[in-house]
């Protein structure tokens, strides 16, 4: 059930203009002495200024009031997927690191008293990666959530940061989790 990362060629500060193509190649041949790095999976090195936007499965931007659906990861486990679009700097690497915290009232069962709190590697290189899911930054369920349907309709706060050179980019959103019982009962099956 995972979808490709959202690449946005439109103004990165706007709410519209998202293109849901999964691949975008950027040539950074202006680097000296090293092979150029090509970027994909929502990363746009040539953006006018550093930006970070998060989307849910299907391409809808995650903002205050959004619904964030439960989905299966590539290993057949439940997750809430973050589909980033970001750029405006050259990390000169094929990975960026997101710091992700999610709080759900009554479900602070994970690390450091949060529903989820971790650093998540996100692959932005165009070459194949064998670590993790391509195009999605997964938010796994804490071990204490044995029935994901309990999360349906629960309000959650999401905080995501990434270092963009010497600048920290941050997205904060208050969202509603969607984990309908009928979907959970069908089970989570590897969809890739």
Coordinates of N, CA, C and O in Angstrom, one line a residue:
X1 N 0.8 -1.2 0.0 CA 0.0 0.0 0.0 C 0.8 1.3 0.0 O 0.3 2.3 0.2
X2 N 2.1 1.2 -0.1 CA 2.9 2.4 -0.1 C 2.9 3.0 -1.5 O 2.8 2.4 -2.5
X3 N 2.9 4.3 -1.5 CA 2.9 5.1 -2.7 C 4.3 5.8 -2.8 O 5.0 5.9 -1.8
X4 N 4.6 6.3 -4.0 CA 5.8 7.0 -4.2 C 5.9 8.3 -3.5 O 4.9 8.9 -3.2
X5 N 7.1 8.8 -3.2 CA 7.3 10.1 -2.6 C 6.7 11.2 -3.4 O 6.7 11.0 -4.7
X6 N 6.3 12.3 -2.9 CA 5.8 13.4 -3.6 C 6.9 14.3 -4.0 O 7.6 14.8 -3.2
X7 N 7.1 14.5 -5.3 CA 8.0 15.5 -5.8 C 7.2 16.7 -6.2 O 6.2 16.6 -6.9
X8 N 7.6 17.8 -5.8 CA 6.9 19.1 -6.0 C 7.7 20.0 -6.8 O 8.7 20.5 -6.3
X9 N 7.3 20.3 -8.0 CA 8.1 21.2 -8.9 C 7.5 22.6 -8.7 O 8.0 23.6 -9.2
X10 N 6.3 22.7 -8.0 CA 5.7 24.0 -7.8 C 6.3 24.7 -6.6 O 7.3 24.2 -6.0
X11 N 5.9 25.9 -6.3 CA 6.4 26.6 -5.1 C 6.3 25.8 -3.9 O 5.2 25.3 -3.5
X12 N 7.4 25.5 -3.2 CA 7.4 24.6 -2.1 C 6.7 25.1 -0.9 O 6.4 24.4 0.0
X13 N 6.4 26.4 -0.8 CA 5.7 26.9 0.3 C 4.2 26.8 0.1 O 3.4 27.1 1.0
X14 N 3.7 26.4 -1.1 CA 2.3 26.4 -1.3 C 1.6 25.1 -0.9 O 2.3 24.1 -0.7
X15 N 0.3 25.1 -0.8 CA -0.4 23.9 -0.4 C -0.8 23.1 -1.6 O -1.2 22.0 -1.5
X16 N -0.6 23.6 -2.9 CA -1.0 22.9 -4.1 C 0.2 22.7 -5.0 O 1.3 23.2 -4.7
X17 N 0.0 22.0 -6.1 CA 1.1 21.8 -7.1 C 1.9 20.6 -6.9 O 2.9 20.5 -7.5
X18 N 1.5 19.7 -6.0 CA 2.3 18.5 -5.8 C 2.1 17.5 -6.9 O 1.0 17.3 -7.4
X19 N 3.2 17.0 -7.4 CA 3.2 16.0 -8.4 C 3.6 14.7 -7.7 O 4.5 14.6 -7.0
X20 N 2.8 13.6 -8.0 CA 3.1 12.4 -7.2 C 4.0 11.4 -8.0 O 4.0 10.2 -7.7
X21 N 4.9 11.9 -8.9 CA 5.8 11.0 -9.5 C 6.9 10.6 -8.5 O 7.2 11.3 -7.6
X22 N 7.3 9.3 -8.6 CA 8.2 8.8 -7.6 C 9.7 9.1 -7.8 O 10.5 9.1 -6.9
X23 N 10.1 9.4 -9.0 CA 11.5 9.6 -9.3 C 11.7 11.0 -9.9 O 11.0 11.5 -10.7
X24 N 12.8 11.6 -9.4 CA 13.3 12.8 -10.0 C 14.8 12.8 -9.9 O 15.3 12.5 -8.8
X25 N 15.4 13.1 -11.0 CA 16.9 13.1 -11.0 C 17.4 14.5 -11.0 O 16.9 15.3 -11.9
X26 N 18.3 14.8 -10.2 CA 18.9 16.2 -10.2 C 20.4 16.0 -10.3 O 21.1 15.3 -9.6
X27 N 21.0 16.6 -11.3 CA 22.4 16.6 -11.5 C 23.1 17.7 -10.8 O 22.8 18.9 -11.0
X28 N 24.0 17.4 -9.9 CA 24.7 18.4 -9.2 C 26.2 18.4 -9.6 O 27.1 18.4 -8.8
X29 N 26.4 18.5 -11.0 CA 27.7 18.4 -11.5 C 28.6 19.5 -11.2 O 29.8 19.6 -11.5
X30 N 28.1 20.5 -10.5 CA 28.9 21.7 -10.1 C 29.8 21.4 -8.9 O 30.6 22.2 -8.5
X31 N 29.8 20.2 -8.4 CA 30.6 19.8 -7.3 C 32.0 19.6 -7.8 O 32.2 19.2 -9.0
X32 N 33.0 19.8 -7.0 CA 34.4 19.7 -7.5 C 35.1 18.4 -6.9 O 35.0 18.1 -5.8
X33 N 35.7 17.7 -7.8 CA 36.5 16.5 -7.4 C 35.7 15.3 -7.1 O 36.3 14.3 -6.8
X34 N 34.4 15.3 -7.0 CA 33.6 14.1 -6.7 C 32.6 13.9 -7.7 O 32.2 14.7 -8.5
X35 N 32.1 12.6 -7.8 CA 31.1 12.3 -8.7 C 29.8 13.0 -8.3 O 29.5 13.2 -7.1
X36 N 29.1 13.5 -9.3 CA 27.8 14.1 -9.0 C 26.8 13.2 -8.3 O 26.9 12.0 -8.6
X37 N 26.0 13.7 -7.4 CA 25.0 12.9 -6.7 C 23.7 13.1 -7.4 O 23.3 14.3 -7.6
X38 N 23.0 12.1 -7.7 CA 21.6 12.2 -8.2 C 20.6 11.9 -7.1 O 20.8 11.0 -6.3
X39 N 19.6 12.7 -7.1 CA 18.6 12.6 -6.0 C 17.2 12.2 -6.6 O 16.8 12.7 -7.7
X40 N 16.5 11.5 -5.8 CA 15.2 11.0 -6.1 C 14.3 11.0 -4.9 O 14.8 11.6 -3.8
X41 N 13.2 10.4 -4.9 CA 12.3 10.2 -3.7 C 11.9 11.5 -3.0 O 12.0 11.6 -1.8
X42 N 11.6 12.5 -3.8 CA 11.1 13.8 -3.2 C 12.1 14.8 -3.0 O 11.8 15.9 -2.4
X43 N 13.4 14.6 -3.3 CA 14.4 15.5 -3.0 C 14.8 16.4 -4.2 O 15.0 15.9 -5.3
X44 N 14.8 17.7 -4.0 CA 15.0 18.7 -5.1 C 16.1 19.6 -4.7 O 15.8 20.6 -4.0
X45 N 17.3 19.3 -5.1 CA 18.5 20.1 -4.7 C 18.4 21.5 -5.2 O 18.9 22.5 -4.6
X46 N 17.7 21.7 -6.4 CA 17.7 23.1 -7.0 C 16.6 24.0 -6.6 O 16.4 25.1 -7.1
X47 N 15.9 23.6 -5.5 CA 14.8 24.5 -5.1 C 15.4 25.8 -4.6 O 16.5 25.9 -4.2
X48 N 14.6 26.9 -4.7 CA 15.1 28.2 -4.4 C 15.5 28.4 -3.0 O 16.5 29.2 -2.7
X49 N 14.9 27.7 -2.1 CA 15.3 27.8 -0.7 C 15.0 26.5 0.0 O 14.2 25.7 -0.5
X50 N 15.6 26.2 1.1 CA 15.4 24.9 1.8 C 13.9 24.8 2.2 O 13.3 25.7 2.7
X51 N 13.4 23.6 2.0 CA 12.0 23.4 2.4 C 11.8 21.9 2.8 O 12.6 21.0 2.4
X52 N 10.7 21.6 3.6 CA 10.3 20.3 3.9 C 8.8 20.3 4.0 O 8.2 21.2 4.6
X53 N 8.2 19.4 3.3 CA 6.8 19.2 3.3 C 6.5 17.7 3.5 O 7.3 16.9 3.0
X54 N 5.5 17.3 4.2 CA 5.2 15.9 4.4 C 3.8 15.6 3.8 O 2.9 16.4 4.0
X55 N 3.7 14.4 3.3 CA 2.5 14.0 2.6 C 2.1 12.6 3.2 O 2.9 11.9 3.8
X56 N 0.8 12.3 3.1 CA 0.3 11.0 3.5 C 0.2 10.1 2.2 O 0.3 10.6 1.1
X57 N 0.0 8.8 2.4 CA -0.3 7.9 1.3 C -1.4 8.5 0.4 O -2.4 9.0 0.9
X58 N -1.1 8.6 -0.9 CA -2.1 9.1 -1.8 C -1.8 10.6 -2.2 O -2.5 11.1 -3.1
X59 N -0.8 11.2 -1.6 CA -0.4 12.5 -2.0 C -1.0 13.7 -1.3 O -0.7 14.9 -1.6
X60 N -1.9 13.5 -0.3 CA -2.4 14.7 0.4 C -1.4 15.2 1.4 O -0.8 14.4 2.2
X61 N -1.2 16.5 1.5 CA -0.3 17.1 2.4 C -0.7 16.9 3.8 O -1.9 17.1 4.1
X62 N 0.2 16.6 4.7 CA -0.1 16.4 6.2 C 0.0 17.8 6.8 O 1.1 18.3 7.0
X63 N -1.1 18.4 7.2 CA -1.2 19.7 7.8 C -2.2 19.5 9.0 O -2.8 18.5 9.1
X64 N -2.3 20.6 9.8 CA -3.3 20.5 10.9 C -4.6 20.1 10.3 O -5.1 20.7 9.3
X65 N -5.3 19.2 11.0 CA -6.6 18.7 10.6 C -6.6 17.6 9.6 O -7.7 17.0 9.3
X66 N -5.5 17.1 9.1 CA -5.4 16.0 8.1 C -5.7 14.7 8.8 O -5.5 14.6 10.0
X67 N -6.1 13.7 8.0 CA -6.3 12.4 8.5 C -5.0 11.6 8.0 O -4.6 11.7 6.9
X68 N -4.4 10.8 8.9 CA -3.2 10.1 8.6 C -3.5 8.6 8.7 O -3.7 8.0 9.8
X69 N -3.6 7.9 7.5 CA -4.0 6.5 7.5 C -3.0 5.5 7.9 O -1.8 5.7 7.5
X70 N -3.4 4.5 8.5 CA -2.6 3.3 8.8 C -2.3 2.6 7.4 O -3.2 2.5 6.6
X71 N -1.2 2.0 7.3 CA -0.9 1.2 6.1 C 0.2 0.2 6.4 O 0.7 0.1 7.5
X72 N 0.4 -0.7 5.4 CA 1.4 -1.7 5.6 C 2.8 -1.3 5.1 O 2.9 -0.6 4.0
X73 N 3.8 -1.7 5.8 CA 5.2 -1.4 5.3 C 5.6 -2.6 4.3 O 4.8 -3.5 4.2
X74 N 6.8 -2.5 3.8 CA 7.2 -3.5 2.8 C 7.5 -4.8 3.4 O 7.6 -5.8 2.8
X75 N 7.5 -4.9 4.8 CA 7.8 -6.2 5.5 C 6.5 -6.7 6.0 O 6.5 -7.7 6.7
X76 N 5.3 -6.1 5.7 CA 4.0 -6.6 6.2 C 3.7 -6.3 7.6 O 2.9 -7.0 8.2
X77 N 4.2 -5.1 8.1 CA 3.9 -4.7 9.4 C 3.1 -3.3 9.3 O 3.3 -2.6 8.3
X78 N 2.3 -3.0 10.3 CA 1.6 -1.8 10.3 C 2.5 -0.6 10.5 O 3.4 -0.7 11.3
X79 N 2.1 0.5 9.9 CA 2.9 1.8 10.1 C 2.0 2.9 9.7 O 0.9 2.8 9.0
X80 N 2.4 4.1 10.0 CA 1.9 5.4 9.5 C 3.0 5.9 8.6 O 4.1 6.1 9.1
X81 N 2.8 6.1 7.3 CA 3.8 6.5 6.4 C 3.9 8.0 6.2 O 2.9 8.7 6.1
X82 N 5.1 8.5 6.2 CA 5.4 9.9 5.9 C 6.1 9.9 4.5 O 7.1 9.2 4.3
X83 N 5.5 10.7 3.6 CA 6.1 10.8 2.2 C 6.6 12.2 2.1 O 5.9 13.1 1.8
X84 N 7.9 12.4 2.2 CA 8.5 13.7 2.3 C 8.8 14.3 0.9 O 9.0 13.6 -0.1
X85 N 8.7 15.6 0.8 CA 9.2 16.4 -0.3 C 10.1 17.4 0.3 O 9.7 18.1 1.3
X86 N 11.3 17.5 -0.1 CA 12.3 18.4 0.5 C 13.4 18.8 -0.4 O 13.5 18.2 -1.5
X87 N 14.1 19.8 -0.1 CA 15.3 20.2 -0.9 C 15.7 21.6 -0.7 O 15.3 22.2 0.4
X88 N 16.4 22.2 -1.6 CA 17.0 23.5 -1.4 C 18.4 23.6 -0.9 O 18.9 24.6 -0.6
X89 N 19.0 22.4 -0.7 CA 20.4 22.3 -0.3 C 21.0 21.1 -0.9 O 20.2 20.2 -1.4
X90 N 22.3 20.9 -0.8 CA 22.9 19.7 -1.4 C 23.6 18.9 -0.2 O 24.6 19.3 0.2
X91 N 22.9 17.8 0.2 CA 23.5 17.1 1.3 C 24.7 16.2 0.9 O 25.5 15.7 1.7
X92 N 25.0 16.1 -0.4 CA 26.1 15.3 -1.0 C 26.1 13.9 -0.4 O 27.2 13.4 0.0
X93 N 25.0 13.3 -0.2 CA 24.8 12.0 0.3 C 23.5 11.4 -0.2 O 22.6 12.2 -0.6
X94 N 23.4 10.1 -0.1 CA 22.1 9.5 -0.6 C 21.1 9.2 0.6 O 20.1 8.6 0.3
X95 N 21.4 9.7 1.7 CA 20.5 9.6 2.9 C 20.4 11.0 3.6 O 21.3 11.7 3.7
X96 N 19.2 11.2 4.1 CA 19.0 12.3 5.1 C 18.4 11.7 6.3 O 17.8 10.6 6.3
X97 N 18.6 12.4 7.5 CA 18.1 11.8 8.7 C 17.0 12.7 9.3 O 17.2 13.9 9.5
X98 N 15.8 12.1 9.4 CA 14.7 12.8 10.1 C 14.6 12.5 11.5 O 14.8 11.3 11.9
X99 N 14.3 13.5 12.4 CA 14.0 13.2 13.8 C 12.5 13.3 13.8 O 11.9 14.3 13.5
X100 N 11.8 12.2 14.2 CA 10.4 12.1 14.2 C 9.9 11.8 15.6 O 10.3 10.9 16.3
X101 N 8.9 12.6 16.0 CA 8.2 12.4 17.3 C 6.7 12.4 17.0 O 6.2 13.4 16.4
X102 N 6.0 11.4 17.5 CA 4.5 11.4 17.4 C 4.0 11.1 18.8 O 4.4 10.2 19.5
X103 N 3.0 11.9 19.2 CA 2.3 11.7 20.5 C 0.8 11.5 20.2 O 0.2 12.2 19.4
X104 N 0.3 10.4 20.9 CA -1.1 10.1 20.8 C -1.5 9.9 22.2 O -1.0 9.1 23.0
X105 N -2.5 10.7 22.7 CA -2.9 10.7 24.1 C -3.4 9.3 24.5 O -4.2 8.6 23.7
X106 N -2.8 8.8 25.6 CA -3.2 7.4 26.0 C -2.4 6.3 25.4 O -2.5 5.2 25.8
X107 N -1.5 6.7 24.5 CA -0.7 5.7 23.8 C 0.8 6.0 23.8 O 1.5 5.8 22.8
X108 N 1.2 6.6 24.8 CA 2.7 7.0 24.9 C 3.4 5.8 25.4 O 4.0 5.7 26.5
X109 N 3.5 4.8 24.6 CA 4.1 3.5 24.9 C 5.5 3.3 24.4 O 6.1 2.3 24.7
X110 N 5.9 4.1 23.5 CA 7.2 4.0 22.8 C 8.3 4.6 23.5 O 8.2 4.9 24.7
X111 N 9.3 4.9 22.8 CA 10.6 5.5 23.3 C 10.3 6.9 23.9 O 9.6 7.7 23.4
X112 N 10.9 7.1 25.1 CA 10.9 8.4 25.7 C 9.5 9.0 26.0 O 9.3 10.2 26.0
X113 N 8.6 8.1 26.2 CA 7.2 8.5 26.6 C 6.4 9.1 25.4 O 5.4 9.8 25.6
X114 N 6.8 8.7 24.2 CA 6.0 9.1 23.0 C 5.4 7.9 22.4 O 5.9 6.8 22.7
X115 N 4.4 8.1 21.6 CA 3.9 7.0 20.7 C 5.0 6.5 19.8 O 5.2 5.3 19.7
X116 N 5.8 7.4 19.3 CA 6.9 7.1 18.4 C 8.0 8.2 18.6 O 7.6 9.4 18.5
X117 N 9.2 7.9 18.8 CA 10.3 8.9 18.8 C 11.6 8.2 18.3 O 12.0 7.2 19.0
X118 N 12.1 8.7 17.2 CA 13.3 8.0 16.6 C 13.9 8.9 15.6 O 13.2 9.8 15.0
X119 N 15.1 8.5 15.2 CA 15.7 9.1 14.0 C 15.5 8.1 12.9 O 15.7 6.9 13.0
X120 N 15.0 8.6 11.7 CA 14.6 7.8 10.6 C 15.5 8.2 9.4 O 15.4 9.3 9.0
X121 N 16.3 7.2 8.9 CA 17.0 7.4 7.7 C 16.0 7.4 6.5 O 15.2 6.6 6.4
X122 N 16.2 8.4 5.6 CA 15.4 8.5 4.5 C 16.3 8.5 3.2 O 17.2 9.4 3.1
X123 N 16.1 7.6 2.3 CA 17.0 7.4 1.2 C 16.5 8.4 0.1 O 15.4 8.4 -0.4
X124 N 17.4 9.3 -0.3 CA 17.2 10.3 -1.4 C 17.9 10.0 -2.7 O 17.8 10.7 -3.7
X125 N 18.8 9.0 -2.6 CA 19.6 8.7 -3.8 C 18.8 7.9 -4.8 O 17.8 7.3 -4.5
X126 N 19.2 8.0 -6.1 CA 18.4 7.3 -7.1 C 18.8 5.8 -7.2 O 18.1 5.0 -7.8
X127 N 20.0 5.5 -6.7 CA 20.4 4.1 -6.7 C 19.5 3.2 -5.8 O 18.9 3.7 -4.9
X128 N 19.5 1.9 -6.1 CA 18.7 1.0 -5.3 C 19.2 1.0 -3.9 O 20.4 0.9 -3.7
X129 N 18.4 1.0 -2.9 CA 18.8 0.8 -1.5 C 18.1 -0.4 -0.9 O 16.9 -0.7 -1.2
X130 N 18.8 -1.2 -0.2 CA 18.3 -2.4 0.4 C 17.9 -2.2 1.9 O 17.4 -3.1 2.5
X131 N 18.0 -1.0 2.4 CA 17.7 -0.7 3.8 C 16.4 0.1 3.8 O 16.3 1.1 3.2
X132 N 15.4 -0.5 4.4 CA 14.1 0.2 4.6 C 13.3 0.3 3.3 O 13.5 -0.3 2.3
X133 N 12.2 1.1 3.4 CA 11.3 1.3 2.3 C 11.7 2.6 1.5 O 12.0 3.6 2.1
X134 N 11.6 2.5 0.2 CA 11.9 3.6 -0.6 C 10.7 4.5 -0.7 O 9.6 4.1 -0.9
X135 N 11.0 5.8 -0.6 CA 9.9 6.8 -0.8 C 9.0 7.1 0.4 O 8.1 7.9 0.3
X136 N 9.3 6.4 1.5 CA 8.5 6.6 2.7 C 9.3 6.5 3.9 O 10.3 5.8 4.0
X137 N 9.0 7.4 4.9 CA 9.7 7.4 6.2 C 8.6 6.7 7.1 O 7.6 7.4 7.4
X138 N 8.9 5.5 7.6 CA 7.8 4.8 8.3 C 7.8 5.2 9.8 O 8.8 5.4 10.4
X139 N 6.6 5.3 10.3 CA 6.4 5.5 11.8 C 5.7 4.2 12.2 O 4.6 3.9 12.0
X140 N 6.5 3.4 12.9 CA 6.1 2.0 13.4 C 5.2 2.2 14.6 O 5.4 3.1 15.4
X141 N 4.4 1.2 14.8 CA 3.5 1.2 16.0 C 4.4 0.7 17.2 O 5.2 -0.2 17.0
X142 N 4.2 1.3 18.4 CA 4.9 0.7 19.6 C 4.4 -0.7 19.9 O 3.3 -1.0 19.6
X143 N 5.3 -1.4 20.5 CA 5.0 -2.8 20.9 C 3.7 -3.0 21.7 O 3.0 -4.0 21.6
X144 N 3.3 -2.0 22.5 CA 2.1 -2.1 23.3 C 0.8 -1.9 22.6 O -0.2 -2.2 23.2
X145 N 0.8 -1.6 21.3 CA -0.4 -1.5 20.5 C -0.6 -2.8 19.8 O 0.0 -3.1 18.8
X146 N -1.5 -3.7 20.5 CA -1.7 -5.0 19.9 C -2.9 -5.0 18.9 O -3.0 -5.9 18.1
X147 N -3.8 -4.0 19.0 CA -4.9 -3.9 18.1 C -4.9 -2.5 17.5 O -5.3 -1.5 18.2
X148 N -4.3 -2.3 16.3 CA -4.2 -1.0 15.7 C -5.6 -0.2 15.5 O -5.6 1.0 15.5
X149 N -6.7 -1.0 15.5 CA -8.0 -0.3 15.4 C -8.3 0.6 16.6 O -9.1 1.5 16.5
X150 N -7.6 0.4 17.7 CA -7.8 1.3 18.9 C -7.3 2.7 18.6 O -7.7 3.6 19.2
X151 N -6.5 2.8 17.5 CA -6.0 4.2 17.2 C -6.9 5.0 16.3 O -6.7 6.2 16.1
X152 N -8.0 4.3 15.7 CA -8.8 5.0 14.8 C -9.5 6.2 15.4 O -10.1 6.1 16.5
X153 N -9.4 7.3 14.8 CA -10.0 8.6 15.2 C -9.3 9.3 16.3 O -9.7 10.3 16.8
X154 N -8.1 8.8 16.8 CA -7.4 9.4 17.8 C -6.6 10.6 17.3 O -6.0 10.5 16.2
X155 N -6.6 11.7 18.1 CA -5.8 12.9 17.7 C -4.3 12.6 17.9 O -4.0 11.9 18.9
X156 N -3.5 13.0 17.1 CA -2.0 12.8 17.2 C -1.3 14.1 16.8 O -1.8 14.9 16.0
X157 N -0.2 14.4 17.5 CA 0.7 15.5 17.1 C 2.0 14.9 16.5 O 2.5 14.0 17.0
X158 N 2.4 15.5 15.5 CA 3.5 15.1 14.7 C 4.6 16.2 14.6 O 4.2 17.3 14.4
X159 N 5.8 15.8 14.9 CA 6.9 16.8 14.9 C 8.1 16.1 14.1 O 8.5 15.0 14.5
X160 N 8.5 16.7 13.0 CA 9.5 16.1 12.2 C 10.5 17.2 11.9 O 10.2 18.3 11.5
X161 N 11.8 16.9 12.1 CA 12.9 17.9 11.7 C 13.9 17.2 10.9 O 14.1 16.0 10.9
X162 N 14.6 18.0 10.1 CA 15.7 17.5 9.3 C 16.7 18.7 9.2 O 16.3 19.8 9.1
X163 N 18.0 18.3 9.2 CA 19.1 19.3 9.1 C 19.3 19.6 7.6 O 19.5 18.7 6.8
X164 N 19.2 20.9 7.2 CA 19.4 21.3 5.8 C 20.7 22.2 5.8 O 20.6 23.4 6.0
X165 N 21.8 21.6 5.7 CA 23.1 22.4 5.9 C 23.2 22.8 7.3 O 23.2 22.0 8.2
X166 N 23.2 24.2 7.5 CA 23.3 24.7 8.9 C 22.0 25.1 9.4 O 21.9 25.8 10.4
X167 N 20.9 24.8 8.7 CA 19.5 25.1 9.1 C 18.7 23.9 9.5 O 18.9 22.8 8.9
X168 N 17.8 24.0 10.5 CA 16.9 22.9 10.8 C 15.5 23.3 10.2 O 15.0 24.3 10.5
X169 N 15.0 22.3 9.5 CA 13.7 22.5 8.9 C 12.7 21.6 9.8 O 13.1 20.5 10.2
X170 N 11.5 22.2 10.0 CA 10.6 21.5 11.0 C 9.2 21.5 10.4 O 8.7 22.5 9.9
X171 N 8.5 20.4 10.6 CA 7.0 20.4 10.3 C 6.4 19.9 11.5 O 6.7 18.9 12.1
X172 N 5.4 20.6 12.0 CA 4.5 20.2 13.1 C 3.1 20.2 12.6 O 2.7 21.1 11.9
X173 N 2.3 19.2 13.0 CA 1.0 19.1 12.6 C 0.2 18.3 13.6 O 0.6 17.3 14.2
X174 N -1.1 18.7 13.8 CA -2.1 18.0 14.6 C -3.0 17.3 13.7 O -3.7 17.9 12.9
X175 N -3.0 16.0 13.7 CA -3.7 15.1 12.7 C -4.6 14.2 13.5 O -4.5 14.0 14.7
X176 N -5.4 13.5 12.7 CA -6.3 12.4 13.2 C -5.9 11.1 12.6 O -5.8 11.0 11.4
X177 N -5.6 10.1 13.4 CA -5.2 8.8 12.9 C -6.4 8.0 12.3 O -7.5 8.1 12.9
X178 N -6.2 7.3 11.3 CA -7.2 6.5 10.7 C -6.8 5.0 10.6 O -5.8 4.7 9.9
X179 N -7.5 4.2 11.4 CA -7.2 2.8 11.4 C -8.5 2.0 11.5 O -8.8 1.4 12.6
X180 N -9.3 2.1 10.5 CA -10.7 1.4 10.6 C -10.6 -0.1 10.9 O -9.7 -0.8 10.4
X181 N -11.5 -0.5 11.8 CA -11.4 -1.9 12.2 C -11.5 -2.9 11.0 O -10.8 -3.9 11.0
X182 N -12.3 -2.6 10.0 CA -12.5 -3.5 8.9 C -11.2 -3.6 8.1 O -10.8 -4.7 7.6
X183 N -10.4 -2.6 8.0 CA -9.1 -2.6 7.4 C -8.1 -3.5 8.2 O -7.4 -4.3 7.7
X184 N -8.1 -3.2 9.5 CA -7.2 -3.9 10.4 C -7.5 -5.4 10.4 O -6.6 -6.3 10.4
X185 N -8.8 -5.8 10.4 CA -9.2 -7.2 10.3 C -8.7 -7.9 9.1 O -8.5 -9.1 9.1
X186 N -8.6 -7.2 7.9 CA -8.1 -7.8 6.7 C -6.6 -8.2 6.9 O -6.1 -9.0 6.1
X187 N -5.9 -7.5 7.8 CA -4.5 -7.8 8.1 C -3.6 -7.0 7.2 O -4.0 -6.3 6.2
X188 N -2.4 -7.0 7.6 CA -1.3 -6.3 6.9 C -0.5 -7.2 6.1 O 0.1 -8.1 6.7
X189 N -0.5 -7.1 4.8 CA 0.2 -8.0 3.9 C 1.2 -7.2 3.1 O 0.9 -6.1 2.7
X190 N 2.3 -7.7 2.9 CA 3.4 -7.1 2.1 C 2.7 -6.8 0.7 O 2.2 -7.6 0.0
X191 N 2.8 -5.5 0.4 CA 2.1 -5.0 -0.8 C 3.1 -4.6 -1.9 O 2.8 -4.1 -3.0
X192 N 4.4 -4.9 -1.7 CA 5.4 -4.5 -2.7 C 5.9 -5.7 -3.5 O 5.9 -6.8 -3.1

